[in-house]
PDB file of C-alpha atoms and ligand atoms in Angstrom:
ATOM      1  CA  UNK A   1      46.110 -67.472  -9.654  1.00  0.00           C
ATOM      2  CA  UNK A   2      48.492 -65.868 -12.146  1.00  0.00           C
ATOM      3  CA  UNK A   3      51.858 -67.578 -12.681  1.00  0.00           C
ATOM      4  CA  UNK A   4      54.427 -66.130 -10.272  1.00  0.00           C
ATOM      5  CA  UNK A   5      57.320 -66.120 -12.742  1.00  0.00           C
ATOM      6  CA  UNK A   6      59.551 -63.105 -13.297  1.00  0.00           C
ATOM      7  CA  UNK A   7      62.715 -62.698 -15.334  1.00  0.00           C
ATOM      8  CA  UNK A   8      65.481 -60.259 -14.529  1.00  0.00           C
ATOM      9  CA  UNK A   9      68.994 -59.619 -15.755  1.00  0.00           C
ATOM     10  CA  UNK A  10      71.432 -59.005 -12.938  1.00  0.00           C
ATOM     11  CA  UNK A  11      73.467 -60.349 -10.074  1.00  0.00           C
ATOM     12  CA  UNK A  12      71.718 -62.758  -7.752  1.00  0.00           C
ATOM     13  CA  UNK A  13      73.786 -61.774  -4.720  1.00  0.00           C
ATOM     14  CA  UNK A  14      72.114 -58.338  -4.696  1.00  0.00           C
ATOM     15  CA  UNK A  15      68.530 -59.565  -4.288  1.00  0.00           C
ATOM     16  CA  UNK A  16      66.623 -58.816  -1.081  1.00  0.00           C
ATOM     17  CA  UNK A  17      64.201 -61.745  -1.271  1.00  0.00           C
ATOM     18  CA  UNK A  18      63.243 -64.452   1.213  1.00  0.00           C
ATOM     19  CA  UNK A  19      65.682 -66.845  -0.494  1.00  0.00           C
ATOM     20  CA  UNK A  20      68.048 -67.092  -3.404  1.00  0.00           C
ATOM     21  CA  UNK A  21      69.416 -70.361  -4.728  1.00  0.00           C
ATOM     22  CA  UNK A  22      73.135 -71.038  -4.920  1.00  0.00           C
ATOM     23  CA  UNK A  23      74.660 -73.022  -7.789  1.00  0.00           C
ATOM     24  CA  UNK A  24      76.790 -75.101  -5.419  1.00  0.00           C
ATOM     25  CA  UNK A  25      78.784 -78.305  -5.706  1.00  0.00           C
ATOM     26  CA  UNK A  26      78.113 -81.455  -3.680  1.00  0.00           C
ATOM     27  CA  UNK A  27      80.880 -80.632  -1.205  1.00  0.00           C
ATOM     28  CA  UNK A  28      79.615 -77.061  -0.742  1.00  0.00           C
ATOM     29  CA  UNK A  29      83.228 -76.088  -1.401  1.00  0.00           C
ATOM     30  CA  UNK A  30      83.871 -72.468  -2.354  1.00  0.00           C
ATOM     31  CA  UNK A  31      83.586 -71.952  -6.102  1.00  0.00           C
ATOM     32  CA  UNK A  32      83.302 -69.261  -8.738  1.00  0.00           C
ATOM     33  CA  UNK A  33      80.249 -67.862 -10.538  1.00  0.00           C
ATOM     34  CA  UNK A  34      77.119 -67.659  -8.385  1.00  0.00           C
ATOM     35  CA  UNK A  35      78.768 -69.387  -5.432  1.00  0.00           C
ATOM     36  CA  UNK A  36      81.740 -67.020  -5.371  1.00  0.00           C
ATOM     37  CA  UNK A  37      79.467 -63.979  -5.626  1.00  0.00           C
ATOM     38  CA  UNK A  38      77.190 -65.171  -2.816  1.00  0.00           C
ATOM     39  CA  UNK A  39      80.118 -65.992  -0.542  1.00  0.00           C
ATOM     40  CA  UNK A  40      81.593 -62.552  -1.136  1.00  0.00           C
ATOM     41  CA  UNK A  41      78.261 -60.865  -0.355  1.00  0.00           C
ATOM     42  CA  UNK A  42      77.405 -63.052   2.658  1.00  0.00           C
ATOM     43  CA  UNK A  43      80.834 -62.854   4.289  1.00  0.00           C
ATOM     44  CA  UNK A  44      82.913 -65.501   6.093  1.00  0.00           C
ATOM     45  CA  UNK A  45      80.043 -66.808   8.245  1.00  0.00           C
ATOM     46  CA  UNK A  46      78.571 -68.454   5.140  1.00  0.00           C
ATOM     47  CA  UNK A  47      81.689 -70.528   4.572  1.00  0.00           C
ATOM     48  CA  UNK A  48      81.768 -71.442   8.272  1.00  0.00           C
ATOM     49  CA  UNK A  49      78.146 -72.611   7.997  1.00  0.00           C
ATOM     50  CA  UNK A  50      78.613 -74.600   4.794  1.00  0.00           C
ATOM     51  CA  UNK A  51      81.618 -76.471   6.227  1.00  0.00           C
ATOM     52  CA  UNK A  52      79.286 -78.278   8.618  1.00  0.00           C
ATOM     53  CA  UNK A  53      76.794 -79.617   6.043  1.00  0.00           C
ATOM     54  CA  UNK A  54      78.298 -81.663   3.150  1.00  0.00           C
ATOM     55  CA  UNK A  55      78.247 -83.833   1.229  1.00  0.00           C
ATOM     56  CA  UNK A  56      74.852 -83.251  -0.335  1.00  0.00           C
ATOM     57  CA  UNK A  57      73.234 -85.337  -3.048  1.00  0.00           C
ATOM     58  CA  UNK A  58      72.813 -84.024  -6.566  1.00  0.00           C
ATOM     59  CA  UNK A  59      69.495 -82.155  -6.596  1.00  0.00           C
ATOM     60  CA  UNK A  60      69.250 -81.967  -2.803  1.00  0.00           C
ATOM     61  CA  UNK A  61      68.612 -78.545  -1.242  1.00  0.00           C
ATOM     62  CA  UNK A  62      70.059 -77.303   2.048  1.00  0.00           C
ATOM     63  CA  UNK A  63      69.617 -73.900   3.631  1.00  0.00           C
ATOM     64  CA  UNK A  64      71.721 -71.314   5.444  1.00  0.00           C
ATOM     65  CA  UNK A  65      71.085 -67.738   6.450  1.00  0.00           C
ATOM     66  CA  UNK A  66      72.101 -65.020   3.972  1.00  0.00           C
ATOM     67  CA  UNK A  67      74.344 -63.493   6.662  1.00  0.00           C
ATOM     68  CA  UNK A  68      75.698 -60.150   5.336  1.00  0.00           C
ATOM     69  CA  UNK A  69      73.991 -60.536   1.926  1.00  0.00           C
ATOM     70  CA  UNK A  70      70.587 -58.897   1.347  1.00  0.00           C
ATOM     71  CA  UNK A  71      68.514 -62.079   1.010  1.00  0.00           C
ATOM     72  CA  UNK A  72      67.216 -63.703   4.214  1.00  0.00           C
ATOM     73  CA  UNK A  73      68.289 -67.234   3.275  1.00  0.00           C
ATOM     74  CA  UNK A  74      70.445 -69.036   0.741  1.00  0.00           C
ATOM     75  CA  UNK A  75      69.291 -72.422  -0.531  1.00  0.00           C
ATOM     76  CA  UNK A  76      72.251 -74.432  -1.798  1.00  0.00           C
ATOM     77  CA  UNK A  77      71.788 -77.105  -4.434  1.00  0.00           C
ATOM     78  CA  UNK A  78      74.167 -78.977  -6.736  1.00  0.00           C
ATOM     79  CA  UNK A  79      73.279 -79.614 -10.387  1.00  0.00           C
ATOM     80  CA  UNK A  80      74.599 -82.615 -12.290  1.00  0.00           C
ATOM     81  CA  UNK A  81      77.712 -81.960 -14.387  1.00  0.00           C
ATOM     82  CA  UNK A  82      76.658 -82.003 -18.042  1.00  0.00           C
ATOM     83  CA  UNK A  83      79.775 -83.874 -19.254  1.00  0.00           C
ATOM     84  CA  UNK A  84      79.633 -86.622 -16.593  1.00  0.00           C
ATOM     85  CA  UNK A  85      79.167 -90.222 -17.693  1.00  0.00           C
ATOM     86  CA  UNK A  86      75.690 -91.673 -17.430  1.00  0.00           C
ATOM     87  CA  UNK A  87      72.272 -91.568 -19.022  1.00  0.00           C
ATOM     88  CA  UNK A  88      70.934 -88.181 -20.016  1.00  0.00           C
ATOM     89  CA  UNK A  89      67.579 -88.962 -18.382  1.00  0.00           C
ATOM     90  CA  UNK A  90      69.227 -89.220 -14.965  1.00  0.00           C
ATOM     91  CA  UNK A  91      70.944 -85.879 -15.463  1.00  0.00           C
ATOM     92  CA  UNK A  92      67.709 -84.213 -16.540  1.00  0.00           C
ATOM     93  CA  UNK A  93      65.985 -85.620 -13.459  1.00  0.00           C
ATOM     94  CA  UNK A  94      68.857 -84.353 -11.302  1.00  0.00           C
ATOM     95  CA  UNK A  95      68.628 -80.812 -12.646  1.00  0.00           C
ATOM     96  CA  UNK A  96      64.828 -80.804 -12.285  1.00  0.00           C
ATOM     97  CA  UNK A  97      65.237 -81.985  -8.704  1.00  0.00           C
ATOM     98  CA  UNK A  98      67.426 -78.959  -7.906  1.00  0.00           C
ATOM     99  CA  UNK A  99      64.514 -76.661  -8.734  1.00  0.00           C
ATOM    100  CA  UNK A 100      61.854 -78.821  -7.109  1.00  0.00           C
ATOM    101  CA  UNK A 101      63.708 -79.401  -3.851  1.00  0.00           C
ATOM    102  CA  UNK A 102      64.566 -75.686  -3.596  1.00  0.00           C
ATOM    103  CA  UNK A 103      60.898 -74.739  -4.009  1.00  0.00           C
ATOM    104  CA  UNK A 104      59.915 -77.435  -1.534  1.00  0.00           C
ATOM    105  CA  UNK A 105      62.400 -76.006   0.977  1.00  0.00           C
ATOM    106  CA  UNK A 106      61.032 -72.488   0.405  1.00  0.00           C
ATOM    107  CA  UNK A 107      57.455 -73.709   0.827  1.00  0.00           C
ATOM    108  CA  UNK A 108      58.292 -75.578   4.029  1.00  0.00           C
ATOM    109  CA  UNK A 109      59.553 -72.296   5.500  1.00  0.00           C
ATOM    110  CA  UNK A 110      56.571 -70.269   4.305  1.00  0.00           C
ATOM    111  CA  UNK A 111      58.677 -68.115   1.982  1.00  0.00           C
ATOM    112  CA  UNK A 112      56.912 -65.866  -0.508  1.00  0.00           C
ATOM    113  CA  UNK A 113      59.838 -65.126  -2.841  1.00  0.00           C
ATOM    114  CA  UNK A 114      62.756 -67.046  -4.305  1.00  0.00           C
ATOM    115  CA  UNK A 115      65.288 -66.391  -7.068  1.00  0.00           C
ATOM    116  CA  UNK A 116      67.105 -68.952  -9.173  1.00  0.00           C
ATOM    117  CA  UNK A 117      70.226 -68.498 -11.271  1.00  0.00           C
ATOM    118  CA  UNK A 118      70.468 -70.553 -14.477  1.00  0.00           C
ATOM    119  CA  UNK A 119      71.655 -73.605 -12.542  1.00  0.00           C
ATOM    120  CA  UNK A 120      74.220 -75.793 -14.254  1.00  0.00           C
ATOM    121  CA  UNK A 121      74.853 -73.493 -17.210  1.00  0.00           C
ATOM    122  CA  UNK A 122      78.213 -72.064 -16.083  1.00  0.00           C
ATOM    123  CA  UNK A 123      81.031 -74.274 -14.842  1.00  0.00           C
ATOM    124  CA  UNK A 124      78.784 -77.354 -15.202  1.00  0.00           C
ATOM    125  CA  UNK A 125      78.257 -76.499 -18.889  1.00  0.00           C
ATOM    126  CA  UNK A 126      74.622 -77.435 -19.555  1.00  0.00           C
ATOM    127  CA  UNK A 127      73.253 -76.181 -22.897  1.00  0.00           C
ATOM    128  CA  UNK A 128      71.349 -73.062 -21.932  1.00  0.00           C
ATOM    129  CA  UNK A 129      68.090 -73.615 -23.811  1.00  0.00           C
ATOM    130  CA  UNK A 130      67.839 -77.218 -22.696  1.00  0.00           C
ATOM    131  CA  UNK A 131      68.470 -76.300 -19.048  1.00  0.00           C
ATOM    132  CA  UNK A 132      65.896 -73.496 -19.246  1.00  0.00           C
ATOM    133  CA  UNK A 133      63.157 -75.866 -20.398  1.00  0.00           C
ATOM    134  CA  UNK A 134      63.915 -78.212 -17.508  1.00  0.00           C
ATOM    135  CA  UNK A 135      63.928 -75.300 -15.041  1.00  0.00           C
ATOM    136  CA  UNK A 136      60.536 -73.979 -16.106  1.00  0.00           C
ATOM    137  CA  UNK A 137      58.853 -77.393 -16.169  1.00  0.00           C
ATOM    138  CA  UNK A 138      60.269 -78.330 -12.759  1.00  0.00           C
ATOM    139  CA  UNK A 139      59.191 -75.035 -11.168  1.00  0.00           C
ATOM    140  CA  UNK A 140      55.690 -75.349 -12.581  1.00  0.00           C
ATOM    141  CA  UNK A 141      55.384 -78.841 -11.166  1.00  0.00           C
ATOM    142  CA  UNK A 142      56.766 -77.898  -7.745  1.00  0.00           C
ATOM    143  CA  UNK A 143      54.534 -74.836  -7.502  1.00  0.00           C
ATOM    144  CA  UNK A 144      51.482 -77.037  -7.214  1.00  0.00           C
ATOM    145  CA  UNK A 145      52.680 -77.859  -3.678  1.00  0.00           C
ATOM    146  CA  UNK A 146      53.785 -74.305  -2.825  1.00  0.00           C
ATOM    147  CA  UNK A 147      50.660 -72.150  -2.721  1.00  0.00           C
ATOM    148  CA  UNK A 148      52.266 -69.368  -0.644  1.00  0.00           C
ATOM    149  CA  UNK A 149      55.092 -68.723  -3.091  1.00  0.00           C
ATOM    150  CA  UNK A 150      54.169 -65.471  -4.810  1.00  0.00           C
ATOM    151  CA  UNK A 151      57.388 -64.729  -6.709  1.00  0.00           C
ATOM    152  CA  UNK A 152      59.787 -66.999  -8.569  1.00  0.00           C
ATOM    153  CA  UNK A 153      62.510 -64.864 -10.112  1.00  0.00           C
ATOM    154  CA  UNK A 154      64.730 -66.299 -12.841  1.00  0.00           C
ATOM    155  CA  UNK A 155      67.854 -64.209 -12.336  1.00  0.00           C
ATOM    156  CA  UNK A 156      69.710 -64.292 -15.636  1.00  0.00           C
ATOM    157  CA  UNK A 157      73.285 -63.090 -15.889  1.00  0.00           C
ATOM    158  CA  UNK A 158      72.957 -61.986 -19.497  1.00  0.00           C
ATOM    159  CA  UNK A 159      70.297 -60.599 -21.782  1.00  0.00           C
ATOM    160  CA  UNK A 160      70.783 -63.700 -23.984  1.00  0.00           C
ATOM    161  CA  UNK A 161      69.701 -65.915 -21.076  1.00  0.00           C
ATOM    162  CA  UNK A 162      66.738 -63.653 -20.336  1.00  0.00           C
ATOM    163  CA  UNK A 163      65.586 -64.025 -23.935  1.00  0.00           C
ATOM    164  CA  UNK A 164      65.729 -67.816 -23.639  1.00  0.00           C
ATOM    165  CA  UNK A 165      63.534 -67.608 -20.522  1.00  0.00           C
ATOM    166  CA  UNK A 166      61.117 -65.123 -22.109  1.00  0.00           C
ATOM    167  CA  UNK A 167      60.702 -67.450 -25.080  1.00  0.00           C
ATOM    168  CA  UNK A 168      60.324 -70.453 -22.763  1.00  0.00           C
ATOM    169  CA  UNK A 169      57.752 -68.842 -20.504  1.00  0.00           C
ATOM    170  CA  UNK A 170      55.732 -67.195 -23.243  1.00  0.00           C
ATOM    171  CA  UNK A 171      52.432 -65.984 -21.798  1.00  0.00           C
ATOM    172  CA  UNK A 172      53.139 -67.305 -18.319  1.00  0.00           C
ATOM    173  CA  UNK A 173      55.000 -64.204 -17.116  1.00  0.00           C
ATOM    174  CA  UNK A 174      53.573 -61.889 -14.480  1.00  0.00           C
TER     175      UNK A 174
HETATM  176  N1  AR6 B   1      74.361 -63.753 -10.564  1.00  0.00           N
HETATM  177  C1  AR6 B   1      73.545 -64.452 -11.397  1.00  0.00           C
HETATM  178  N2  AR6 B   1      73.990 -65.371 -12.287  1.00  0.00           N
HETATM  179  C2  AR6 B   1      75.327 -65.588 -12.333  1.00  0.00           C
HETATM  180  C3  AR6 B   1      76.251 -64.901 -11.508  1.00  0.00           C
HETATM  181  C4  AR6 B   1      75.723 -63.936 -10.590  1.00  0.00           C
HETATM  182  N3  AR6 B   1      76.517 -63.247  -9.776  1.00  0.00           N
HETATM  183  N4  AR6 B   1      77.498 -65.342 -11.796  1.00  0.00           N
HETATM  184  C5  AR6 B   1      77.371 -66.282 -12.772  1.00  0.00           C
HETATM  185  N5  AR6 B   1      76.061 -66.424 -13.101  1.00  0.00           N
HETATM  186  P1  AR6 B   1      77.830 -71.289 -12.201  1.00  0.00           P
HETATM  187  P2  AR6 B   1      77.046 -74.146 -12.296  1.00  0.00           P
HETATM  188  C6  AR6 B   1      75.443 -67.355 -14.069  1.00  0.00           C
HETATM  189  O1  AR6 B   1      79.149 -71.576 -12.817  1.00  0.00           O
HETATM  190  O2  AR6 B   1      77.170 -74.190 -13.769  1.00  0.00           O
HETATM  191  C7  AR6 B   1      80.696 -73.246  -8.972  1.00  0.00           C
HETATM  192  O3  AR6 B   1      81.965 -72.753  -8.900  1.00  0.00           O
HETATM  193  C8  AR6 B   1      76.350 -68.010 -15.070  1.00  0.00           C
HETATM  194  O4  AR6 B   1      76.521 -67.172 -16.212  1.00  0.00           O
HETATM  195  O5  AR6 B   1      77.789 -70.348 -11.050  1.00  0.00           O
HETATM  196  O6  AR6 B   1      75.842 -74.783 -11.654  1.00  0.00           O
HETATM  197  C9  AR6 B   1      80.257 -74.184  -7.864  1.00  0.00           C
HETATM  198  O7  AR6 B   1      81.130 -74.195  -6.771  1.00  0.00           O
HETATM  199  C10 AR6 B   1      75.593 -69.273 -15.401  1.00  0.00           C
HETATM  200  O8  AR6 B   1      74.587 -69.001 -16.374  1.00  0.00           O
HETATM  201  O9  AR6 B   1      77.098 -72.648 -11.685  1.00  0.00           O
HETATM  202  C11 AR6 B   1      80.178 -75.517  -8.548  1.00  0.00           C
HETATM  203  O10 AR6 B   1      81.382 -76.260  -8.411  1.00  0.00           O
HETATM  204  C12 AR6 B   1      74.870 -69.623 -14.087  1.00  0.00           C
HETATM  205  O11 AR6 B   1      74.923 -68.432 -13.302  1.00  0.00           O
HETATM  206  C13 AR6 B   1      79.945 -75.197  -9.989  1.00  0.00           C
HETATM  207  O12 AR6 B   1      80.545 -73.945 -10.202  1.00  0.00           O
HETATM  208  C14 AR6 B   1      75.460 -70.784 -13.313  1.00  0.00           C
HETATM  209  O13 AR6 B   1      76.875 -70.741 -13.374  1.00  0.00           O
HETATM  210  C15 AR6 B   1      78.482 -75.080 -10.341  1.00  0.00           C
HETATM  211  O14 AR6 B   1      78.345 -74.826 -11.718  1.00  0.00           O
END
């Protein structure tokens, strides 16, 4: 099977896929960046739905409908904060878990397509290249348990991010 990875530059809240992943916080409290864009696109029912769920653990994934946004579902996950105290290994494991638990959630629902933003690289300030390497490795590992997933889209906000992903994925692009 060919690797299901795709890279695009654009806004994740516009994607009509089975699921897109939200760069949330552990309280699922309204934020900026990806979260603000998804809440705007999905409408007030998303915020009503997310009020009932938290707190979530770092790296945990929870799911809501996409409501008024074009994707069917939104998978919410919270990355570690790069500047937080603590060993780097635990933070790396936490960011990897965001990707793996999101793919696991998608697989458990039989989804065929999912898009990720560059989790952790905005407000949470992860170095972009470092976070990209963790994202790709975690998705590759999780894919082994997700045979139905045909498309994993890395939705980059900038061309600079897309270049980092192209370099990271090399020959593994569809
Ligand atoms: N579509 C795709 N990518 C985007 C978009 C968009 N509409 N907007 C920003 N990005 P961030 P984090 C990129 O800050 O670092 C939130 O407020 C952005 O350039 O959304 O995980 C939450 O509530 C960056 O590369 O998420 C949390 O409190 C990436 O998406 C906290 O910030 C992630 O940026 C989460 O911080």
